Amino acid sequence: PITGYLLYYTNTTFPDTINITGGENRSYTLTELKPYTNYTVTVSAYNDAGTGPTSDNTIQQTEQAEPGVVSNLMSSGSDVDEISITWNQPSMPNGIIIMYDIRYRESDNND
């Protein structure tokens, strides 16, 4: 009889294996994955005689999450009534960035 399964999953940089014991267990939820990332998953059954062949793979993408913080925020005075603002996109965009929310207020030099 089957005594367990080996679930192999990987993204582009991180391979891992999960040992699922018990031949009756035929589902598993992968947790703590990176947002908006493709994962390739395969499964092999094993018993006392050894490990069987690996299944065909399935590829699944995790959902988007809120982006990380933007970096390298800089401003420069362009004119008497304008300020130019530049920044780099977050190192962890966690999906497709569709908009940046820019907030500003008037302040004195002490703020």
Tab-separated table of C-alpha atoms in Angstrom:
chain	number	residue	atom	x	y	z
A	1	PRO	CA	0.000	0.000	0.000
A	2	ILE	CA	0.994	3.645	-0.459
A	3	THR	CA	2.431	5.027	2.769
A	4	GLY	CA	2.796	8.666	1.712
A	5	TYR	CA	3.432	11.261	-0.945
A	6	LEU	CA	6.269	13.640	-1.716
A	7	LEU	CA	4.995	17.016	-2.917
A	8	TYR	CA	7.644	19.007	-4.775
A	9	TYR	CA	7.081	22.712	-5.388
A	10	THR	CA	9.253	25.490	-6.691
A	11	ASN	CA	9.221	29.066	-7.927
A	12	THR	CA	12.116	30.445	-9.964
A	13	THR	CA	14.492	30.542	-6.973
A	14	PHE	CA	13.209	28.287	-4.216
A	15	PRO	CA	12.656	24.501	-4.494
A	16	ASP	CA	11.123	22.608	-1.560
A	17	THR	CA	9.676	19.188	-0.755
A	18	ILE	CA	6.852	18.282	1.621
A	19	ASN	CA	6.486	14.743	2.963
A	20	ILE	CA	2.790	13.892	3.343
A	21	THR	CA	2.503	10.714	5.369
A	22	GLY	CA	-0.448	8.344	5.110
A	23	GLY	CA	-1.719	6.879	1.859
A	24	GLU	CA	-5.213	8.300	2.429
A	25	ASN	CA	-4.009	11.939	2.458
A	26	ARG	CA	-4.471	13.189	-1.090
A	27	SER	CA	-4.651	16.953	-0.606
A	28	TYR	CA	-2.413	19.596	0.884
A	29	THR	CA	-2.470	23.400	1.125
A	30	LEU	CA	0.813	25.199	0.524
A	31	THR	CA	1.135	28.247	2.784
A	32	GLU	CA	3.454	31.240	3.244
A	33	LEU	CA	4.042	31.577	-0.498
A	34	LYS	CA	5.151	34.763	-2.241
A	35	PRO	CA	2.385	36.913	-3.767
A	36	TYR	CA	1.950	37.051	-7.544
A	37	THR	CA	4.418	34.214	-8.126
A	38	ASN	CA	4.211	31.130	-10.341
A	39	TYR	CA	4.729	27.808	-8.569
A	40	THR	CA	5.332	24.468	-10.262
A	41	VAL	CA	4.053	21.446	-8.325
A	42	THR	CA	4.582	17.701	-8.815
A	43	VAL	CA	3.804	14.687	-6.605
A	44	SER	CA	5.305	11.212	-6.161
A	45	ALA	CA	3.809	8.351	-4.161
A	46	TYR	CA	6.000	6.122	-2.008
A	47	ASN	CA	5.770	2.899	-0.037
A	48	ASP	CA	8.128	0.444	1.652
A	49	ALA	CA	9.620	-0.503	-1.748
A	50	GLY	CA	10.574	3.060	-2.687
A	51	THR	CA	9.374	6.215	-4.425
A	52	GLY	CA	7.353	6.046	-7.631
A	53	PRO	CA	7.694	8.306	-10.670
A	54	THR	CA	6.875	11.995	-10.474
A	55	SER	CA	3.499	13.188	-11.761
A	56	ASP	CA	3.029	15.667	-14.565
A	57	ASN	CA	3.479	19.153	-13.188
A	58	THR	CA	0.872	21.814	-12.606
A	59	ILE	CA	1.637	25.533	-12.547
A	60	GLN	CA	-0.354	27.917	-10.391
A	61	GLN	CA	0.095	31.639	-9.759
A	62	THR	CA	-0.643	33.116	-6.333
A	63	GLU	CA	-2.865	36.185	-6.046
A	64	GLN	CA	-1.598	39.771	-5.974
A	65	ALA	CA	-0.981	41.516	-2.650
A	66	GLU	CA	-0.384	45.126	-1.718
A	67	PRO	CA	2.959	46.449	-2.978
A	68	GLY	CA	5.965	47.101	-0.797
A	69	VAL	CA	7.268	50.592	-0.101
A	70	VAL	CA	8.649	52.745	-2.925
A	71	SER	CA	12.301	53.695	-2.635
A	72	ASN	CA	14.612	56.560	-3.510
A	73	LEU	CA	11.938	59.272	-3.155
A	74	MET	CA	13.439	62.571	-4.308
A	75	SER	CA	12.137	66.051	-5.030
A	76	SER	CA	13.536	69.099	-6.765
A	77	GLY	CA	12.197	72.611	-7.238
A	78	SER	CA	11.462	73.093	-10.907
A	79	ASP	CA	9.726	76.472	-10.896
A	80	VAL	CA	8.152	78.978	-8.503
A	81	ASP	CA	4.946	76.921	-8.359
A	82	GLU	CA	6.173	73.379	-9.172
A	83	ILE	CA	8.123	70.569	-7.514
A	84	SER	CA	9.278	67.498	-9.437
A	85	ILE	CA	9.001	64.174	-7.608
A	86	THR	CA	10.732	60.923	-8.623
A	87	TRP	CA	10.916	57.448	-7.034
A	88	ASN	CA	11.738	53.828	-7.782
A	89	GLN	CA	9.048	51.181	-7.841
A	90	PRO	CA	8.919	48.838	-4.816
A	91	SER	CA	11.463	46.018	-4.830
A	92	MET	CA	8.494	43.751	-4.004
A	93	PRO	CA	5.675	44.956	-6.295
A	94	ASN	CA	3.603	41.826	-5.410
A	95	GLY	CA	1.581	42.260	-8.605
A	96	ILE	CA	0.896	44.821	-11.301
A	97	ILE	CA	1.124	48.405	-10.047
A	98	ILE	CA	-1.673	50.392	-11.665
A	99	MET	CA	-1.387	53.687	-9.778
A	100	TYR	CA	0.719	55.641	-7.300
A	101	ASP	CA	-0.985	57.701	-4.594
A	102	ILE	CA	0.915	60.987	-4.170
A	103	ARG	CA	0.082	63.022	-1.088
A	104	TYR	CA	1.456	66.434	-0.225
A	105	ARG	CA	0.803	69.328	2.097
A	106	GLU	CA	2.155	72.803	2.659
A	107	SER	CA	4.668	72.992	5.478
A	108	ASP	CA	7.233	75.337	6.934
A	109	ASN	CA	10.943	74.520	7.121
A	110	ASN	CA	10.572	73.069	10.630
A	111	ASP	CA	8.232	70.177	9.621
